[in-house]
Each structure stands twice: as C-alpha cells, then as structure tokens.
mmCIF file of C-alpha atoms in Angstrom:
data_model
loop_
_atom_site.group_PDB
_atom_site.id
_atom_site.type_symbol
_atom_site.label_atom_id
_atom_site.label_comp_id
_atom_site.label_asym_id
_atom_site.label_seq_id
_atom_site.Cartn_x
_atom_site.Cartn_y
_atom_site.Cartn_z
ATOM 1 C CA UNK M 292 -17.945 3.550 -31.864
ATOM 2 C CA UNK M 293 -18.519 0.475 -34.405
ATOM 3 C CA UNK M 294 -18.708 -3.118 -33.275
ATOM 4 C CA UNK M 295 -16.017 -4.913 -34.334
ATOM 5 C CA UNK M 296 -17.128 -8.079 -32.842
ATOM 6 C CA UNK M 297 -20.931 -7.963 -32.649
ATOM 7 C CA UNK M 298 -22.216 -10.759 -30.603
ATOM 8 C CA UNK M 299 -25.323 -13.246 -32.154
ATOM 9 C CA UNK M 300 -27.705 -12.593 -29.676
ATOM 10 C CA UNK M 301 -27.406 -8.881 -29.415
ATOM 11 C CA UNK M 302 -30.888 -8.523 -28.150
ATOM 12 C CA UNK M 303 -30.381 -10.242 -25.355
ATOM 13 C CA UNK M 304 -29.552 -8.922 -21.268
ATOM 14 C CA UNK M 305 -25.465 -8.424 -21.597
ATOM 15 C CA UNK M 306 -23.587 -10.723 -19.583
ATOM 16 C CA UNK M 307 -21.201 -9.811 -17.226
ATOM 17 C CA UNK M 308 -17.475 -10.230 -17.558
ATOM 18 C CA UNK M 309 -15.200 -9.659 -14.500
ATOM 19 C CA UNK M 310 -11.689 -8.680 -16.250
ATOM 20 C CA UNK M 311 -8.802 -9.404 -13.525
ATOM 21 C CA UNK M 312 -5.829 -7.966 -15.347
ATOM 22 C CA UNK M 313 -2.643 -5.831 -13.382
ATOM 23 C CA UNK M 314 -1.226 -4.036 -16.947
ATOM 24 C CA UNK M 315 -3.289 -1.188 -17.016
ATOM 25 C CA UNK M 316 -3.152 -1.198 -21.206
ATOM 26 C CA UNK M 317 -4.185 -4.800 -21.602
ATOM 27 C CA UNK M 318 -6.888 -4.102 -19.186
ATOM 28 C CA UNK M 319 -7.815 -1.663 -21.051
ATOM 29 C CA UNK M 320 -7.848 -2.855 -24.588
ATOM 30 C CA UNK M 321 -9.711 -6.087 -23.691
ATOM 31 C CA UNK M 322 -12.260 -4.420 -21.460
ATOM 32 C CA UNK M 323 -13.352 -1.628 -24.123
ATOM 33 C CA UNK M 324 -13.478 -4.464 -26.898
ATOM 34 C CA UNK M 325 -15.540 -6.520 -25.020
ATOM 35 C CA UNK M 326 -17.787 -3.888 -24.364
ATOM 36 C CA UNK M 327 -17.919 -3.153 -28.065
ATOM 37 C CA UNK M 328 -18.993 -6.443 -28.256
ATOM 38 C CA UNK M 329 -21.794 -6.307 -25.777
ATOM 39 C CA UNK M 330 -20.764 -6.996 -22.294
ATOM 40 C CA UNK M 331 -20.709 -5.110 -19.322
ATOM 41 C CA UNK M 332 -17.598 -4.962 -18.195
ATOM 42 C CA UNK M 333 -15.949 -4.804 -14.357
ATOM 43 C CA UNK M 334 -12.396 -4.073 -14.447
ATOM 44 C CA UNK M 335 -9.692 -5.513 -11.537
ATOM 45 C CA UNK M 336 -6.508 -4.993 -11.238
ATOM 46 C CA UNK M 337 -5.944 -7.736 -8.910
ATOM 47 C CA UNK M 338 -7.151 -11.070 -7.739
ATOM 48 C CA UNK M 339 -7.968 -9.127 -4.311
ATOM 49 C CA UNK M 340 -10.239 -6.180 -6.119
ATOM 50 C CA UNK M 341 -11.881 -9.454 -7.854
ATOM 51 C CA UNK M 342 -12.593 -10.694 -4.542
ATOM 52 C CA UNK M 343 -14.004 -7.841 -3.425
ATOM 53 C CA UNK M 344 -16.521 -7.240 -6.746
ATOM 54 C CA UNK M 345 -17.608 -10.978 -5.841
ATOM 55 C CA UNK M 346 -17.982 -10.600 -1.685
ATOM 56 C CA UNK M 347 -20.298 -7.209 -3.201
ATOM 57 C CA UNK M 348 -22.853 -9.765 -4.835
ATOM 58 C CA UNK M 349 -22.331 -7.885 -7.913
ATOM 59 C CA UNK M 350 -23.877 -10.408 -10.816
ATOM 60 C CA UNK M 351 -20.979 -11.609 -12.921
ATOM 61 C CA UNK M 352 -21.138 -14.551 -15.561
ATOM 62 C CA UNK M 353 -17.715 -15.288 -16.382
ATOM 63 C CA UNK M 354 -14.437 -13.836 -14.779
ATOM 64 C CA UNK M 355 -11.266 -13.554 -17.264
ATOM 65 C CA UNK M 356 -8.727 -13.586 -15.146
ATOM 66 C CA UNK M 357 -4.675 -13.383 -15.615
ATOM 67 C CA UNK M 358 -2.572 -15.451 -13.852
ATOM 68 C CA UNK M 359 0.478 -14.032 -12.482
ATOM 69 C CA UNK M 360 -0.340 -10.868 -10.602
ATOM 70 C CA UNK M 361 0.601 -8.947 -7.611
ATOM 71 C CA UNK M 362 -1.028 -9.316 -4.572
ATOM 72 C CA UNK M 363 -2.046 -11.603 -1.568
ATOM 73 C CA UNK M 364 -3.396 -14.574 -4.442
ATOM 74 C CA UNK M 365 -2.740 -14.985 -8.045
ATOM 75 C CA UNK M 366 -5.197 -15.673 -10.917
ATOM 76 C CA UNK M 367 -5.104 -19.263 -10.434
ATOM 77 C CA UNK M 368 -6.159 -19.516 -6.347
ATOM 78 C CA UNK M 369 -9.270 -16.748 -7.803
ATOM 79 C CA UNK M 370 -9.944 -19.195 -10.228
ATOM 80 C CA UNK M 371 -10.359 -22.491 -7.403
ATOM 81 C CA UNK M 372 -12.184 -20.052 -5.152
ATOM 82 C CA UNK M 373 -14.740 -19.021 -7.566
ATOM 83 C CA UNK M 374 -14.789 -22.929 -8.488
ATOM 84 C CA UNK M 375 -15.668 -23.411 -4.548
ATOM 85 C CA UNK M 376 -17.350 -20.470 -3.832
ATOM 86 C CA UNK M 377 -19.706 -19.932 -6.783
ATOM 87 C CA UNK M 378 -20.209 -23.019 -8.911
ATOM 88 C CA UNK M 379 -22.446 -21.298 -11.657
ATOM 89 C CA UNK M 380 -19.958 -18.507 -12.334
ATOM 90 C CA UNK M 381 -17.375 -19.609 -15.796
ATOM 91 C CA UNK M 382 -13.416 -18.522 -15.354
ATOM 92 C CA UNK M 383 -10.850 -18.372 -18.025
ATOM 93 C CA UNK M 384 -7.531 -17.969 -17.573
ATOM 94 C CA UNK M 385 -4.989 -16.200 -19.145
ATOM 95 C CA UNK M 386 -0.636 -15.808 -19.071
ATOM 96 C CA UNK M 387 2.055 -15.388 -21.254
ATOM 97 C CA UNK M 388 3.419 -18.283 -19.203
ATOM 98 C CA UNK M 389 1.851 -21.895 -19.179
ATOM 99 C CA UNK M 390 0.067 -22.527 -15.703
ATOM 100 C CA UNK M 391 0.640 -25.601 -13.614
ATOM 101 C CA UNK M 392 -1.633 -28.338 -14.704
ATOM 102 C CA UNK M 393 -3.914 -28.140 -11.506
ATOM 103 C CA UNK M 394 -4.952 -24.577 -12.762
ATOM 104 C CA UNK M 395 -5.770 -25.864 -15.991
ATOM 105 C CA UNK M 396 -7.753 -28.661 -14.793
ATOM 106 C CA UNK M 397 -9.748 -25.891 -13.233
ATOM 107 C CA UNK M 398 -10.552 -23.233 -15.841
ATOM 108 C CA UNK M 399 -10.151 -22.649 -19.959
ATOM 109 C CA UNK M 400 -6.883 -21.103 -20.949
ATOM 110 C CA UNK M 401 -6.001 -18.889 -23.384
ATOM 111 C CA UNK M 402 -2.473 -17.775 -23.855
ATOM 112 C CA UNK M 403 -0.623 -14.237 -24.449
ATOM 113 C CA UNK M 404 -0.479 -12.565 -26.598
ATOM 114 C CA UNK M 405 -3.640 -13.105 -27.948
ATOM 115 C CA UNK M 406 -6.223 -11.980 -30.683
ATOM 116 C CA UNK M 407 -8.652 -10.008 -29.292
ATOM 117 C CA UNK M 408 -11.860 -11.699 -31.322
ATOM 118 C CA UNK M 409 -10.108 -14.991 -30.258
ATOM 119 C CA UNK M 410 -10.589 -13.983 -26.506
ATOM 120 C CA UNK M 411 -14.284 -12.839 -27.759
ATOM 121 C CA UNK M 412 -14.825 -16.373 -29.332
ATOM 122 C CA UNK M 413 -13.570 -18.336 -25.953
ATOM 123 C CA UNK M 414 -15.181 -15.919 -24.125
ATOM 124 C CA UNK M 415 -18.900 -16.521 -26.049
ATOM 125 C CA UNK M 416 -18.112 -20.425 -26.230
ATOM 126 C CA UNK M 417 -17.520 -21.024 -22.489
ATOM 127 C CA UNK M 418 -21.091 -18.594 -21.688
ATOM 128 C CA UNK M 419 -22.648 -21.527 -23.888
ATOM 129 C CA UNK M 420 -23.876 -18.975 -26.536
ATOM 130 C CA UNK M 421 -21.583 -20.563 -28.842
ATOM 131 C CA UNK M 422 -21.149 -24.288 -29.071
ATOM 132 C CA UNK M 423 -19.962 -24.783 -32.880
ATOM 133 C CA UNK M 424 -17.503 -22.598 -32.751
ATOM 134 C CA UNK M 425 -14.632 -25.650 -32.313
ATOM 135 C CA UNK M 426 -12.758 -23.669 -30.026
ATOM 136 C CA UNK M 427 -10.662 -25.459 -26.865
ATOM 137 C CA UNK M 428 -9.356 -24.749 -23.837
ATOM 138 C CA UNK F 273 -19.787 12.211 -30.351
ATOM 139 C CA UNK F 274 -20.245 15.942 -30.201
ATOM 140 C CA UNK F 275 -18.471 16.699 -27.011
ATOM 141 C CA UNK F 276 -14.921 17.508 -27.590
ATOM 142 C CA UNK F 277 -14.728 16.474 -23.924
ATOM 143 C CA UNK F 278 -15.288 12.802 -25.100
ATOM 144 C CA UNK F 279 -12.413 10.319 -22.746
ATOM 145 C CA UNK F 280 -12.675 10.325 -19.541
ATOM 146 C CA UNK F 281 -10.122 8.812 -17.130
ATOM 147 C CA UNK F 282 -11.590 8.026 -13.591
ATOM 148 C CA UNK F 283 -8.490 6.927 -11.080
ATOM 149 C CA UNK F 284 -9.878 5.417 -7.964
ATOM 150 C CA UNK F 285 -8.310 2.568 -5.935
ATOM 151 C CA UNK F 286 -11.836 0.876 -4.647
ATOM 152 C CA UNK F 287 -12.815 -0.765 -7.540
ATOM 153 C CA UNK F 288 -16.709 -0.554 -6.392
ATOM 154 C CA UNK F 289 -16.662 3.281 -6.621
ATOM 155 C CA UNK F 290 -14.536 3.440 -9.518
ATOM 156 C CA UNK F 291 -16.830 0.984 -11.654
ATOM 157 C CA UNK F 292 -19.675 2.729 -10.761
ATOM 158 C CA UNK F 293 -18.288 6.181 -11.629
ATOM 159 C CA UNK F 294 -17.159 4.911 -14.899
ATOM 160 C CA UNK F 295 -20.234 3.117 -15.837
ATOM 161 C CA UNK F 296 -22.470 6.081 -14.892
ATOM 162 C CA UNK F 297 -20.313 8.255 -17.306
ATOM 163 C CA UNK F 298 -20.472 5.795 -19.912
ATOM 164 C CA UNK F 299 -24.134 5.894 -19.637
ATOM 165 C CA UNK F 300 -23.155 9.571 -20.709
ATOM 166 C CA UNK F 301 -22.101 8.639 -23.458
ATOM 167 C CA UNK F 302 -17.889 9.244 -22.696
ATOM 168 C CA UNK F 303 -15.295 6.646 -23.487
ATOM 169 C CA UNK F 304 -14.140 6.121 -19.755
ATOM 170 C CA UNK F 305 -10.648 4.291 -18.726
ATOM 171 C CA UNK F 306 -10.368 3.133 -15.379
ATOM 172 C CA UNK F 307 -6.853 3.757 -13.420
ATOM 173 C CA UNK F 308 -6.306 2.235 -10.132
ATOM 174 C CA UNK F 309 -3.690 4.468 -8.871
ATOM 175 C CA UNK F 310 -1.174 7.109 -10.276
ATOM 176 C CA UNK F 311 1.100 4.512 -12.205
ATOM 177 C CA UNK F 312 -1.275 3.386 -14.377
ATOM 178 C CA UNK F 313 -3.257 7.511 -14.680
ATOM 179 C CA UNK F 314 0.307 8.216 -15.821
ATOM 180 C CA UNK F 315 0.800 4.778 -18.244
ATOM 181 C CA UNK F 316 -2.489 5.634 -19.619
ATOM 182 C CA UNK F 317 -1.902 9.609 -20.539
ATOM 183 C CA UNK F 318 1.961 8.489 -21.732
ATOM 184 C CA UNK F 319 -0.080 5.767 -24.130
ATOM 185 C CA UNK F 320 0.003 8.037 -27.660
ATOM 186 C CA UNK F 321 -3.112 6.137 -28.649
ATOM 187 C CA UNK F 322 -5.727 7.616 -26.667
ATOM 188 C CA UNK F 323 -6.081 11.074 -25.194
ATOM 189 C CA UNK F 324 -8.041 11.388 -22.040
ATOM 190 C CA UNK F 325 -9.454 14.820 -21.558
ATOM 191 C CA UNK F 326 -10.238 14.901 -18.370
ATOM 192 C CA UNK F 327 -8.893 13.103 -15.396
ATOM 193 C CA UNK F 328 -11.824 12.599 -12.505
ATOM 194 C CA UNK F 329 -9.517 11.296 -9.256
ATOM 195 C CA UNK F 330 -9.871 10.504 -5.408
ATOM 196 C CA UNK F 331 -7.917 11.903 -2.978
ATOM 197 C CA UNK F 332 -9.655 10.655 -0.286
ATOM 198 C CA UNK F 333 -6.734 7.955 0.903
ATOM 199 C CA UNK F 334 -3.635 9.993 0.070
ATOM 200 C CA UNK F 335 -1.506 6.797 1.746
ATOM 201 C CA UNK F 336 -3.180 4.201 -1.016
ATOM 202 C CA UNK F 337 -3.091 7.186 -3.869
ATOM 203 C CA UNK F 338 -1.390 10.866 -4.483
ATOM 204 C CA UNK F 339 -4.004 12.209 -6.415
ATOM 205 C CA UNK F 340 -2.336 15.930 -5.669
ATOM 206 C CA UNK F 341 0.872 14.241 -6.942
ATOM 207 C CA UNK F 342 -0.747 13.336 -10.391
ATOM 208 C CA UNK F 343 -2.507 16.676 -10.930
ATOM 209 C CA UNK F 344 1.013 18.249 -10.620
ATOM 210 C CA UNK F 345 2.537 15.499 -12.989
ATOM 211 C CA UNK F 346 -0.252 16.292 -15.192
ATOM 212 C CA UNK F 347 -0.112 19.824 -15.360
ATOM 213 C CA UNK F 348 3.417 19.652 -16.148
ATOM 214 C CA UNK F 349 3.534 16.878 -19.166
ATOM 215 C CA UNK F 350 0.124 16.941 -20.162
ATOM 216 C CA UNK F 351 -1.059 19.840 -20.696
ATOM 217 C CA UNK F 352 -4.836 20.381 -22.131
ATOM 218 C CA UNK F 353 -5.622 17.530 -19.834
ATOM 219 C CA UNK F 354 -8.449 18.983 -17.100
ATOM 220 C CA UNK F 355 -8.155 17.610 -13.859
ATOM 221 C CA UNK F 356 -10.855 17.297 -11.100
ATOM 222 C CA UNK F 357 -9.711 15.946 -7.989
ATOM 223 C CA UNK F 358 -12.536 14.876 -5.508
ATOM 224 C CA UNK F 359 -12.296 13.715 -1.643
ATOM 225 C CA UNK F 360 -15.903 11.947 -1.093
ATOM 226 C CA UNK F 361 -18.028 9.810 -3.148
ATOM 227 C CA UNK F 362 -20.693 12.146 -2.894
ATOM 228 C CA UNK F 363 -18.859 15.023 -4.814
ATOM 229 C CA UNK F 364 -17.280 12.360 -7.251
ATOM 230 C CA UNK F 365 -21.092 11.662 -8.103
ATOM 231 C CA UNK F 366 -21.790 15.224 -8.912
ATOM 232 C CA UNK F 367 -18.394 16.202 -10.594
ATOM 233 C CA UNK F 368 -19.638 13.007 -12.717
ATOM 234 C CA UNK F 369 -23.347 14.280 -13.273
ATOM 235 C CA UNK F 370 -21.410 17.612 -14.216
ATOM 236 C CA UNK F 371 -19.810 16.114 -17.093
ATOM 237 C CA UNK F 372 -22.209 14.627 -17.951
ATOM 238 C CA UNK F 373 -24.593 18.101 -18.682
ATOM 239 C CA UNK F 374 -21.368 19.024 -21.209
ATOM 240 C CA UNK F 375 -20.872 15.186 -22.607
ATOM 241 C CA UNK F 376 -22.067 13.484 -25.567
ATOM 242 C CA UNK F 377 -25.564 12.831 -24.987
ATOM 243 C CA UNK F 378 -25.917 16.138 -22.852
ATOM 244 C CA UNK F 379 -28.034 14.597 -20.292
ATOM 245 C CA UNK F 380 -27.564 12.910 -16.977
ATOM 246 C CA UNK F 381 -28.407 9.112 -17.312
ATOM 247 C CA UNK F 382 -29.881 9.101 -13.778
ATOM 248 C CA UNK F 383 -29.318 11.347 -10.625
ATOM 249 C CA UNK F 384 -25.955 11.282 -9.297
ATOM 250 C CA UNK F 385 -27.226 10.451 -5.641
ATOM 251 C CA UNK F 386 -28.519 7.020 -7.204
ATOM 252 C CA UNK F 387 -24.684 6.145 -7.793
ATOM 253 C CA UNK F 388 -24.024 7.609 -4.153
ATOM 254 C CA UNK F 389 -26.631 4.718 -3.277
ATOM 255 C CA UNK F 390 -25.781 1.957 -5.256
ATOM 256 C CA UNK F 391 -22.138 2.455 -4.023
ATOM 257 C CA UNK F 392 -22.599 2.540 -0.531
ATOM 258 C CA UNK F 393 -24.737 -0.663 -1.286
ATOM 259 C CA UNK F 394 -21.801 -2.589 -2.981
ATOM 260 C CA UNK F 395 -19.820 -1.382 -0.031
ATOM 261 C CA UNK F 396 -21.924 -2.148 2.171
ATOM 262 C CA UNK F 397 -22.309 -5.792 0.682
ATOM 263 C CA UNK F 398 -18.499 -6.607 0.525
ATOM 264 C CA UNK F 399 -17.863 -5.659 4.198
ATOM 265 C CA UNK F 400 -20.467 -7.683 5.642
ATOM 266 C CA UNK F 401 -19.173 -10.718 3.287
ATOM 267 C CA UNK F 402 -15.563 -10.084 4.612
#
C-alpha cells in the first residue's frame, strides 16, 4: 500500500498511538492511515478498553482519543487520568462537539470532521517531531 | 499482494487479544480490521469500500459476543466471505499462523505460541493493575 503521509523520520522506532474511537469506520480509517504513515497502531473502542491497554503496560506515546463515547468514562475523564496517571504519555482529543473548557485545558483538540493528514500533522507536532509546522490546539 | 485472501477482519471483544491477533497477521502481510463485537463485523462487511475475506472471530463469551450469530448473518448476506470461528486464544493463534502459510508474504512472522505468550502477558499485566 503507498504512503500517503510519509513521516520525516521514517527510520526511526514507530511511535505508538492509542486510537480511542466507538464508530467502527472512523476507527478504522484513521487507524490504517496512521499506520500508512508509520505508527503502530492500538485500536479502542472505548475509554474502558483504553484503560485496559494502559493498566497492560503496553508502551504508548500519544493516545487520540474521542470524546463522547459509551461507557463507564468518556474521552475527556481518559484524557485527566492519563494526565494523572502517566505524565510522559501526549493525548489529543477529538468531537464533532466542542468540549467543556476544563478538557481543553487538558489535552490538544482537533475537531470533526477532520482531514486525515491534518490529524497526521497534530498528531507529529504534539510527539515533538514537528515543531514548525504552526499548527494549534 | 499475491494472496487473493488479502483483508482480514478479526472480531474480538478483549482488545489485548484482538490487537495482538491483528498485528501478528499484519506482520503477514494482510490488511486486518479490528471489530469489537457483531455490530461493527456487520458495519464493516455492509461498508462497500472494503471487502474482508475472511472473518477470524471469538466465541469464547457468547453473553459479550454471538459469534455463531454473525457466521449465520454472514453466510446469508455475504457470501464469498470465509468465516473461522475460534473458542480459545490458543486456536485463534494457529487459525492466525494458518493464514498466514496462504497470505501475502507466505510465511509465519513468528510462531503462533509467541502471541499465545505475549497475550497472556498483557492479560496478565492488566489484571494485576486492576
């Protein structure tokens, strides 16, 4: 398959991205472009199946998680826990709704619908692989 | 890829054994999709833009997922689509390293008990953490 979004430092160990996503076709679609790109990938469909990747001690480097899901927390709670629980780990969240301003005090936001290389970009630029790449929050 | 046997959909609940499976088959060399339960197996083969050809599911918690229920769903709208239903992790391993003898690279990546392992590891990990 080609690499639509090759990454800059291609030679280097892939980083980890924990996708926490409940629609099974976003899920998808993010997960196997970011894989294109270089990552390794784990896939959640909940904030609770995140939880459980993290309690495994799995490695992960940045979890993109969505906001509103089903479940016993949403994206946003996953996103202060990993804040508490494990400091060196980057979030970003993601809705087609705005979050309450405590949740993006917490983590990088990027809203639905969106481009897929622009998810890449954020994605790159909060691992700190990227710093020129004038992209917010 | 030379397989005609190239998408693989792997339908697990446990996210551990699932990402494992998947990954081990992408080491194959497959395109693998990862379903949680039947809803999304059946969103997924409904979805005109890709075309699993073979759906690897556990039927080891029939309360959490009907994995019987989607084989019969499958057989009657999606025909063409194989089906392998497995009930431990161990047989899901070798089902997997299977696949992998007739997939794209033709060779297993490693030995299916190694993914038995590194499961029950993961498992092992996020039970003692909980």
């Amino acid at each position: 398959m080609s690499n639509p979004h090759p990454l800059p430092h291609a030679d280097r160990t892939p980083r980890t991205i924990l996708v926490v996503e409940d629609e099974i076709l976003i899920r998808m679609l993010i997960s196997d472009e970011l894989r294109d790109a270089g990552f390794e990938v784990i896939e959640a469909a909940s904030a609770d199946d995140a939880l459980g990747v993290l309690a495994s001690g799995h490695p992960i480097d940045l979890v993109f998680t969505d906001v509103r899901m089903p479940g016993s927390i949403d994206g946003a709670e996953l996103a202060s826990r990993i804040k508490k629980n494990h400091a060196e780990m980057q979030v970003i969240l993601t809705s087609g709704h705005l979050p309450a301003h405590e949740a993006l005090s917490i983590a990088p936001f990027i809203a639905k619908p969106y481009s897929i290389a622009k998810a890449i970009a954020l994605i790159d630029a909060t691992l700190g692989s990227i710093s020129d790449l004038g992209l917010s929050a | 890829m030379t397989s005609s046997k190239s998408c693989i959909l792997v339908v697990d609940a446990d996210i551990l054994v699932r990402h494992a499976l998947a990954e081990y088959l992408r080491d194959c060399g497959y395109r693998v999709i990862e379903a949680v339960n039947a809803d999304e197996a059946m969103a997924v083969l409904m979805e005109p833009t890709v075309t699993p050809h073979v759906v690897l599911a556990d039927v080891t918690d029939p309360e959490i997922f009907d994995g019987f229920g989607l084989a019969r769903w499958i057989r009657a709208n999606r025909t063409g689509v194989e089906v392998i239903l497995v009930g431990s992790i161990r047989k899901a391993a070798a089902e997997a390293a299977e696949l992998c003898e007739e997939g794209p690279h033709l060779s297993k990546p490693y030995e299916p008990a190694v993914v038995v392992d590194r499961i029950k590891k993961l498992l092992a990990a996020a039970a003692r953490a909980q």
